[in-house]
Short mmCIF file of C-alpha atoms and ligand atoms in Angstrom, two decimals:
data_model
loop_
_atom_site.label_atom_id
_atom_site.label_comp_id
_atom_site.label_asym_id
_atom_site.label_seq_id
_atom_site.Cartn_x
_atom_site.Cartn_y
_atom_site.Cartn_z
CA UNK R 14 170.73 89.99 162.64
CA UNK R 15 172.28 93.03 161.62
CA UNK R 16 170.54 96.30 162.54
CA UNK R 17 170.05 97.52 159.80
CA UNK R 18 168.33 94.72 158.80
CA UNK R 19 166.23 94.85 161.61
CA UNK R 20 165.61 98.24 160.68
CA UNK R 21 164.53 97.57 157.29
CA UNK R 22 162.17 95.12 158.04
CA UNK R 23 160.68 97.25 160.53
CA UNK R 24 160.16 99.74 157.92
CA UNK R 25 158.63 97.31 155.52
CA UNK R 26 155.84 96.46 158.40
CA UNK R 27 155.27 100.38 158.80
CA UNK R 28 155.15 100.45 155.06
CA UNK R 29 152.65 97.71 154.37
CA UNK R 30 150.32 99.14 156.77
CA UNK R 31 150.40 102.32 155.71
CA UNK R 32 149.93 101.03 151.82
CA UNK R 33 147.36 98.75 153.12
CA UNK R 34 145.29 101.89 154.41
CA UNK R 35 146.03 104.14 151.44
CA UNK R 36 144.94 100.56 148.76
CA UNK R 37 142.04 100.00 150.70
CA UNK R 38 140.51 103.78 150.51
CA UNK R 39 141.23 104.48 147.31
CA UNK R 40 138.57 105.10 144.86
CA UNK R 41 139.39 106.16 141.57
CA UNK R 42 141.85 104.63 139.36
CA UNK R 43 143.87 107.45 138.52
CA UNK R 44 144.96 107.33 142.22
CA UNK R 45 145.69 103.59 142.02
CA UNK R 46 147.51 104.08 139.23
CA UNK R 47 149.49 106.54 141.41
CA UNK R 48 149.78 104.39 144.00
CA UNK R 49 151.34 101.28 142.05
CA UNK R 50 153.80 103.39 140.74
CA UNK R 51 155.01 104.61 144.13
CA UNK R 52 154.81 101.59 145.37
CA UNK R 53 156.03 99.28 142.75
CA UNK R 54 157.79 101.83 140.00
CA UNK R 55 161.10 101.99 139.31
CA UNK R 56 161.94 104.57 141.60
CA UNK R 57 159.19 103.35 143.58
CA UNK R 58 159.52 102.17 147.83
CA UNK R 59 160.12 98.48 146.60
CA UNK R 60 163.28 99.81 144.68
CA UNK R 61 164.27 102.04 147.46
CA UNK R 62 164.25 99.48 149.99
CA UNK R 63 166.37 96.92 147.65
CA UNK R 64 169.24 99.61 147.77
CA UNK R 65 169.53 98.09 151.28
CA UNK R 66 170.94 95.17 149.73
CA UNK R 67 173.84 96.21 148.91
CA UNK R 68 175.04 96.43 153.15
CA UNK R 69 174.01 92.91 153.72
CA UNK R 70 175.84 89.70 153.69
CA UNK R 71 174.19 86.78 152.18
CA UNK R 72 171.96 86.02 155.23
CA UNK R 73 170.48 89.15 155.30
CA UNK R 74 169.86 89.46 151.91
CA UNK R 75 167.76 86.41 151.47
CA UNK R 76 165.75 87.54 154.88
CA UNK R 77 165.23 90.67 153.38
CA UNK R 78 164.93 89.66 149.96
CA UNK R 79 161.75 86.83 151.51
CA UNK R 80 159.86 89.78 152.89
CA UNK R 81 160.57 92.30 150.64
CA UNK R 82 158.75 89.22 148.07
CA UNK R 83 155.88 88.98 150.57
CA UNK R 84 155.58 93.17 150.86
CA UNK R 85 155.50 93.19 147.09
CA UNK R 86 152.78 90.76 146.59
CA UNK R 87 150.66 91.80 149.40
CA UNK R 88 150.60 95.07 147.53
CA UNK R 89 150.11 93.67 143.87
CA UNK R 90 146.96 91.49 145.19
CA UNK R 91 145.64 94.69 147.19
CA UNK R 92 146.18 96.79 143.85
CA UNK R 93 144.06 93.95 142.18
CA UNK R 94 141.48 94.03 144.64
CA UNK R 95 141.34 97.76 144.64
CA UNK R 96 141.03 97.98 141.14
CA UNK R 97 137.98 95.59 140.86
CA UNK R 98 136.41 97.15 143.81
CA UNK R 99 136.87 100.64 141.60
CA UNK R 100 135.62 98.95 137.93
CA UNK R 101 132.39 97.75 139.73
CA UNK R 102 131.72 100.74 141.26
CA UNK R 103 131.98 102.49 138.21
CA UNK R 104 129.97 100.10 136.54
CA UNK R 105 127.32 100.97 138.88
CA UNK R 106 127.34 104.21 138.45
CA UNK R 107 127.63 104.29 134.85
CA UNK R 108 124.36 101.60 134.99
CA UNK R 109 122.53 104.13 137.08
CA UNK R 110 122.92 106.94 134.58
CA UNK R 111 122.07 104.62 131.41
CA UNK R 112 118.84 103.57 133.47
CA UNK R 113 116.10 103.37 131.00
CA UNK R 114 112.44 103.76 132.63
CA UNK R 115 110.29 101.41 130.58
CA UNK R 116 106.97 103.02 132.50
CA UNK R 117 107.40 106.27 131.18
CA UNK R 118 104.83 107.20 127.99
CA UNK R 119 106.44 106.87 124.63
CA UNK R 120 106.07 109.13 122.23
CA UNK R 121 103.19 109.06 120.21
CA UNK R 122 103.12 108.88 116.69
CA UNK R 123 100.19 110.59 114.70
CA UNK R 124 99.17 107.61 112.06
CA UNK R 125 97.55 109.40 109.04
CA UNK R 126 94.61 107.49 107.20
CA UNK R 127 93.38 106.94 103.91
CA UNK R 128 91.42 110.39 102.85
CA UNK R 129 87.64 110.11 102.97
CA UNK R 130 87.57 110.23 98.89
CA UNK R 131 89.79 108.01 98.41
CA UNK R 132 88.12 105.16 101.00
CA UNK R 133 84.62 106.36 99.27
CA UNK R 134 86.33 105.82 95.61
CA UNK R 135 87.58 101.96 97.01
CA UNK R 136 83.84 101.34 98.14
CA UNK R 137 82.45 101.82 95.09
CA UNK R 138 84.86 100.00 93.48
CA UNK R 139 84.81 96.96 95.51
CA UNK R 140 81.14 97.00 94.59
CA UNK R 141 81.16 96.96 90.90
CA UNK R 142 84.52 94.69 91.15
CA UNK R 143 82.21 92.26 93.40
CA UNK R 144 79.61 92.69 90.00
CA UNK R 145 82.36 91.43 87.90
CA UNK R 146 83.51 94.80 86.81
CA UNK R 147 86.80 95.51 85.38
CA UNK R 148 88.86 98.50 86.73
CA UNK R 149 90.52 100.42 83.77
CA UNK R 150 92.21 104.04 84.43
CA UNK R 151 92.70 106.49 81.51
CA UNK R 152 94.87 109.74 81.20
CA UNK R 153 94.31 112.73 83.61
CA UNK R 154 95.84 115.09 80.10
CA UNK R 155 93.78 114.11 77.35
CA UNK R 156 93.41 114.55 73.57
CA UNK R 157 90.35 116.78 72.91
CA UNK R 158 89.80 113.67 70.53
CA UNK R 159 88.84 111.17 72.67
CA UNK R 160 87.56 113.82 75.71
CA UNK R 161 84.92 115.20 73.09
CA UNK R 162 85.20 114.42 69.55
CA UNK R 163 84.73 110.30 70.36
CA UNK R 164 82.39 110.90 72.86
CA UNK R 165 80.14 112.64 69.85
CA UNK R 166 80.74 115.98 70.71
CA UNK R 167 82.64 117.44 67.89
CA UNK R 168 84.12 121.03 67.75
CA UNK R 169 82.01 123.57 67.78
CA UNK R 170 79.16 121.25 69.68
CA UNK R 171 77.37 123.43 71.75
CA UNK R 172 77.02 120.69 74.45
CA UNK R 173 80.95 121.49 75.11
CA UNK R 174 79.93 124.10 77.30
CA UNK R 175 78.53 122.21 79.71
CA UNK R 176 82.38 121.13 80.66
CA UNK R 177 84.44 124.16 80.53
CA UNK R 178 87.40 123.48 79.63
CA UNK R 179 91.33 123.65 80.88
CA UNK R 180 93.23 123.68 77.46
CA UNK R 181 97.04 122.83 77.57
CA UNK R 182 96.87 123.25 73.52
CA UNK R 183 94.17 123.05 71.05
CA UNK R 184 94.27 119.27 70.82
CA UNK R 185 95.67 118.41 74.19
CA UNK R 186 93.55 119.38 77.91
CA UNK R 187 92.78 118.13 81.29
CA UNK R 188 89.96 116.01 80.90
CA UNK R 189 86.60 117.28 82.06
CA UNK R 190 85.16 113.90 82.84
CA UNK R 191 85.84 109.90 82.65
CA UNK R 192 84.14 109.32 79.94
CA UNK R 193 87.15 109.53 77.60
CA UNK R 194 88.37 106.05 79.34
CA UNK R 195 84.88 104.33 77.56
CA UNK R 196 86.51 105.46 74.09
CA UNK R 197 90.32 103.94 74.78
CA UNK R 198 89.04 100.61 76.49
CA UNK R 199 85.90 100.39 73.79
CA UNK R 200 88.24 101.13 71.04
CA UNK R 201 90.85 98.24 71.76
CA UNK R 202 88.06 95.34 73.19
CA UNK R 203 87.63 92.40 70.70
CA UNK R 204 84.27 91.25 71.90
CA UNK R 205 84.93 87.60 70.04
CA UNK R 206 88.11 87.02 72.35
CA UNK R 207 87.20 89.12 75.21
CA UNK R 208 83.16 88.60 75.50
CA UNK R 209 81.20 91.65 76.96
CA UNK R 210 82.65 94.67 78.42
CA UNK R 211 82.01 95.47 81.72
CA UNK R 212 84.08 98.27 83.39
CA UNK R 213 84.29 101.42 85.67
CA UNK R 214 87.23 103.92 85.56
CA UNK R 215 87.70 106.15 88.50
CA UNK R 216 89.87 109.59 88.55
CA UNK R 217 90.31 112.78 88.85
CA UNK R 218 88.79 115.66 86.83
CA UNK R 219 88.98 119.25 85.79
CA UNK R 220 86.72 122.10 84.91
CA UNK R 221 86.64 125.91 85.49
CA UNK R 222 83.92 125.53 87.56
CA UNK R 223 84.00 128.18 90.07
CA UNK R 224 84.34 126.76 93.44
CA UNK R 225 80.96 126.55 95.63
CA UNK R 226 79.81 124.66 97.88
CA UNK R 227 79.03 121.56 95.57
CA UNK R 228 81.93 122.54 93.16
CA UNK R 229 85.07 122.22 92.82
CA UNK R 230 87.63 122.93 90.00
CA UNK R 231 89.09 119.31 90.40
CA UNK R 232 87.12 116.78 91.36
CA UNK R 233 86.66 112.89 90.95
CA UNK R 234 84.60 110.82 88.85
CA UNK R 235 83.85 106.82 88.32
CA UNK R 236 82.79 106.20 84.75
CA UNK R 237 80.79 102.78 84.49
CA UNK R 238 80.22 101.00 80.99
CA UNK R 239 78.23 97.58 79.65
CA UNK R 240 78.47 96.43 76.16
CA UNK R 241 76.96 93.44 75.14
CA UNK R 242 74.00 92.12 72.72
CA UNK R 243 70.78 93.56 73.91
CA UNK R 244 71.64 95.76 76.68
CA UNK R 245 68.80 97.87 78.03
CA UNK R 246 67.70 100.67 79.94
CA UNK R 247 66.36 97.85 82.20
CA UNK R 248 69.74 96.47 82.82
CA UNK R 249 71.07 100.16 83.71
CA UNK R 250 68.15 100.45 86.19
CA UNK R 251 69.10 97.27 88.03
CA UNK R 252 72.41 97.87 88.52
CA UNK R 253 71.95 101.19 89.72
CA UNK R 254 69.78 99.95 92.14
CA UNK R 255 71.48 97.15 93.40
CA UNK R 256 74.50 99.57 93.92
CA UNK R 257 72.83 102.02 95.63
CA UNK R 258 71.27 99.96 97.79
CA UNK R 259 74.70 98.53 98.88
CA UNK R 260 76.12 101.94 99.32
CA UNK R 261 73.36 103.95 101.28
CA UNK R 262 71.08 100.73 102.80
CA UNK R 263 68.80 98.16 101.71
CA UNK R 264 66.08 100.10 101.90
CA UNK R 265 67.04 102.70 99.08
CA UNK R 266 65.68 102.93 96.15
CA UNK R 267 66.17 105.22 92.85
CA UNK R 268 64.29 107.31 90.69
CA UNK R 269 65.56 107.93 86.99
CA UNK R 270 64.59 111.78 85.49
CA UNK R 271 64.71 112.41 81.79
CA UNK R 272 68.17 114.44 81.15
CA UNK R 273 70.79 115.02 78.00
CA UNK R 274 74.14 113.91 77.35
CA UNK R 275 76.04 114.20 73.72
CA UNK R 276 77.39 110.91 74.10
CA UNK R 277 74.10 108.83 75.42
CA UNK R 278 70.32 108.33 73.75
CA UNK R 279 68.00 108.75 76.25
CA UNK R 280 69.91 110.01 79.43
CA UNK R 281 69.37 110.08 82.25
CA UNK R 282 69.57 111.23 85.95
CA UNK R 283 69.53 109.45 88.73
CA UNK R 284 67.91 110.07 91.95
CA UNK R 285 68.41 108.02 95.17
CA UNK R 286 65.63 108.44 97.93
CA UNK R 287 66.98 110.02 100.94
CA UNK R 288 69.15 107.98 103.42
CA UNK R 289 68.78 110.72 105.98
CA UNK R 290 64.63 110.94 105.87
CA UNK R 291 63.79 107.90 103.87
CA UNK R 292 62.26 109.83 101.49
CA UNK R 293 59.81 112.31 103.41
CA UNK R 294 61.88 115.45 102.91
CA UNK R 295 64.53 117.31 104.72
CA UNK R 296 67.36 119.71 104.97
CA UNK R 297 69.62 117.15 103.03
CA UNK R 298 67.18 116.22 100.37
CA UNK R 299 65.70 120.00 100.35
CA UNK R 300 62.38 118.23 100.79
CA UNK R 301 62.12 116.54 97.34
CA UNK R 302 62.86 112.50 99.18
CA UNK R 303 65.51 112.29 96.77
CA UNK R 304 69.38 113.10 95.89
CA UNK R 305 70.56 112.86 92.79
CA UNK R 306 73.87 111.08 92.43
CA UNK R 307 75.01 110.54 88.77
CA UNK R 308 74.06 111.28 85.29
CA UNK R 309 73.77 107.74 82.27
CA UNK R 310 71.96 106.66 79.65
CA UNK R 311 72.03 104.45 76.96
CA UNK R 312 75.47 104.70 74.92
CA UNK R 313 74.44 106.49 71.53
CA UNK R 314 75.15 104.60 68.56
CA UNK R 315 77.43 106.90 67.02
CA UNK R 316 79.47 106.56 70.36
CA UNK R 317 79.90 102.81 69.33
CA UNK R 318 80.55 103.27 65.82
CA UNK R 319 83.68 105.95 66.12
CA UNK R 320 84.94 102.46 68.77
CA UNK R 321 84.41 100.16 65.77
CA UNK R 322 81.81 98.37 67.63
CA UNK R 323 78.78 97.73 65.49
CA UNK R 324 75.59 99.45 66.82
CA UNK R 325 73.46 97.15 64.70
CA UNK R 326 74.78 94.20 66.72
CA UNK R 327 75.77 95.56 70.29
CA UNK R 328 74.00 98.42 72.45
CA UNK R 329 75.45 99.77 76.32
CA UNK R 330 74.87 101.83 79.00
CA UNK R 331 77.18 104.05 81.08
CA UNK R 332 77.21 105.57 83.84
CA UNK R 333 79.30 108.72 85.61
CA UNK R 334 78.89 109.61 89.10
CA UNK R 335 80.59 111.89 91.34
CA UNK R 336 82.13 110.09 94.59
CA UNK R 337 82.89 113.63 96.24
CA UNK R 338 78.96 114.48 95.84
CA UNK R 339 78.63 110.80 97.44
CA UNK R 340 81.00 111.57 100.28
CA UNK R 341 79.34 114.33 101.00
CA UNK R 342 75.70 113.25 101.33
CA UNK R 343 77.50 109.94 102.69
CA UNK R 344 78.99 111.45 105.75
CA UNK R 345 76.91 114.57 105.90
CA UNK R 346 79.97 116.99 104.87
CA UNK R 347 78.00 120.66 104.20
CA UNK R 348 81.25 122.31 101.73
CA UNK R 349 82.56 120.26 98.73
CA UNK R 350 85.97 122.49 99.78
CA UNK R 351 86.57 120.57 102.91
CA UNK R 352 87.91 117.61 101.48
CA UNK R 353 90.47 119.93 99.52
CA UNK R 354 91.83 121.70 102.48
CA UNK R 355 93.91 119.55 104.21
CA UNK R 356 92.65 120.23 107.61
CA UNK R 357 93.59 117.36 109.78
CA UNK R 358 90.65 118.12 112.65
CA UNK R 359 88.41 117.64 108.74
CA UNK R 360 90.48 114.64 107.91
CA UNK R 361 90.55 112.84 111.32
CA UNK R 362 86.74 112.19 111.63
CA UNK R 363 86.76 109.89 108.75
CA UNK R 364 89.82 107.78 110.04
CA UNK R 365 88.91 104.17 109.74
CA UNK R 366 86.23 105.36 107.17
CA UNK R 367 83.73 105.85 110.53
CA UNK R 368 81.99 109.36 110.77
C1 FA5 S 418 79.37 113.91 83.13
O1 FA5 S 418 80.47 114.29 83.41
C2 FA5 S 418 79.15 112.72 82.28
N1 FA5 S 418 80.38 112.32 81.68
C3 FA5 S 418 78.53 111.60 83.10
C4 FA5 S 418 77.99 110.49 82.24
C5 FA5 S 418 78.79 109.41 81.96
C6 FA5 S 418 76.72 110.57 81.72
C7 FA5 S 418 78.34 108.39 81.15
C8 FA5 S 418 76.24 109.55 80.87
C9 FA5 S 418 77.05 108.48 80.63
P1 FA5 S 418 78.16 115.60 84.70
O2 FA5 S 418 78.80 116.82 84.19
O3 FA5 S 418 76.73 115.71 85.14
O4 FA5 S 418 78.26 114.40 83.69
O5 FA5 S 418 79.02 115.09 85.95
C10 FA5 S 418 78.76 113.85 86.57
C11 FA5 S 418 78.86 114.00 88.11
O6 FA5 S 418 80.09 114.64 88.47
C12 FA5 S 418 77.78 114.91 88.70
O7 FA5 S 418 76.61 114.16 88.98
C13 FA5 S 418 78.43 115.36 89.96
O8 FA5 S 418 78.30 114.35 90.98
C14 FA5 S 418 79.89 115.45 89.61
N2 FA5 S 418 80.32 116.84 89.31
C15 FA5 S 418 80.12 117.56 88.17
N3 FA5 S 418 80.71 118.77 88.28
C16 FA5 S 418 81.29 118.82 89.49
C17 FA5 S 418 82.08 119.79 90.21
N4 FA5 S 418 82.43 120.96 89.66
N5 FA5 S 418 82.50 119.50 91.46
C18 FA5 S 418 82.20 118.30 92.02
N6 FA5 S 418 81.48 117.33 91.41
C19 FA5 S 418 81.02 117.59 90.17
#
């Protein structure tokens, strides 16, 4: 064996150590990267040693070309190794940084709820719809026409002033209650095809009231209306009754007072004994036992007649309360202005329609 032969392999076992050391330590892949190059580049040690060649008769050269072959795959599998050593510890680290910690407290979400009107306004609903009730809404901008004129108040009626007015135009307002919504639906109901009319129409309302207490310039009302053959005051009474008595308790009962409407022969209004003192006086009921809730009557003929229903044959009742007022002696709210404000530590007590 030639020296430098001997030399050269000698050099190859220094070399393989030494790469073996540097392979095995590394621990980033920009260094292995490095590291293949020198070792296995172009101008890398393999190359470097393979100028030996060239000195060496055909003996040597296969000697040195079989361990040069064994250097250069020692150092490719070590490189392998090396690098899948380096991808799972980066893995590992990049797993521990993405860690997501399940325990730890979302964050919460503040749910809103149904406002306490508008769950008040779907329980009396549900109750007349359980009666067999039909639900019929009207326009919030009405013609003065059917606001006033159809419900027998014509211009100039003195009874207009009990509903002051918002005006958009002279024919055109906000209307001032739902009683408008008995003139549209009484207007267009065949009784032949359709049979009687039972409805209620809830909805908002307007007046320039000044705001109090118990007033507010918009407000809500349900409008309730029978027309049949031979409806009475009777009937009016017992439905009354049976409502109130599913809204406040069994144990309620009601108390009609002589009153006036335009658009109703006799009126009434309509007391409900106390659900706070069962009728022996208190701060709610101001010591009289009872609360009034809504204002009806008996629909006046002329009512009918401007419909085109025929007085002579068919009579109603109707009724118009004021869910707001009910909320409030409901759920023991003091200020009418409350449920206008928007106050969420207001709003939140009523969540899931619970005081
Ligand atoms: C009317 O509006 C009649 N249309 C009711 C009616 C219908 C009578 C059918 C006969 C037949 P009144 O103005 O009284 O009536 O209002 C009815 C209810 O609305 C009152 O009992 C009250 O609960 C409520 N209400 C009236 N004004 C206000 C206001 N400014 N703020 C809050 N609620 C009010």
């Amino acid at each position: 064996m030639s020296s430098k032969l001997q030399e050269t392999l000698d050099k190859i076992q220094v070399l393989m150590q030494e790469a073996s050391g540097e392979l095995e330590q590394v621990d980033s892949m920009k260094v292995l990267n490095a590291l293949r190059v020198k070792y296995t580049g172009k101008k890398g040690v393999i190359a470097d040693l393979a100028k030996v060649m060239r000195d060496l008769d055909n003996d040597g050269r296969r000697e040195l070309g079989q361990h040069m072959n064994e250097f250069k795959q020692k150092i490719e599998t070590t490189i392998e190794v090396s690098k899948a050593r380096i991808e799972a510890r980066e893995l590992e680290i990049k797993l521990a940084e993405e860690t997501l910690d399940i325990t730890l407290p979302g964050k919460k979400q503040a749910l809103g709820s149904r406002h306490i009107i508008t769950q008040t306004m779907e329980e009396i609903e549900d109750l007349f719809i359980g009666m067999g009730y039909q639900v019929i809404e009207g326009p919030e901008v009405e013609l003065d026409h059917y606001n006033f004129e159809m419900m027998n108040l014509p211009k100039g009626h003195p009874a207009r002033d009990m509903q002051d007015t918002f005006y958009i135009s002279e024919e055109v307002l906000l209307r001032t209650h739902t009683s408008p919504v008995q003139a549209r639906t009484m207007e267009k109901h065949d009784f032949e095809k359709d049979g009687p009319l039972k409805m209620i129409s809830p909805g908002k309302v307007f007046r320039r009231d000044s705001d109090d207490a118990t007033h507010s310039h918009q407000f809500h009302q349900i409008e309730g209306l029978v027309v049949d053959k031979e409806i009475t005051l009777a009937d009016l009474k017992g439905t009354l009754l049976q409502f109130a008595q599913k809204l406040f308790g069994e144990e309620r009962e009601i108390r009609l007072r002589p009153s006036y409407f335009p658009f109703t022969e006799p009126s009434v209004e309509v007391d409900v004994s106390c659900f706070k003192c069962g009728g022996k006086g208190c701060s709610v009921c101001k010591q009289t036992g009872w609360i009034e809730i809504l204002g009806a009557g008996i629909v006046h003929p002329n009512v009918l007649e401007m419909a085109g229903i025929d007085s002579t044959k068919y009579s109603g009742f109707a009724f118009g309360l004021g869910p707001d007022r009910v909320a409030m002696l409901k759920y023991n709210v003091d200020d009418i202005r409350h449920f206008y404000q928007n106050d969420l530590r207001f709003s939140d007590q009523f969540k899931g329609g619970q005081n």
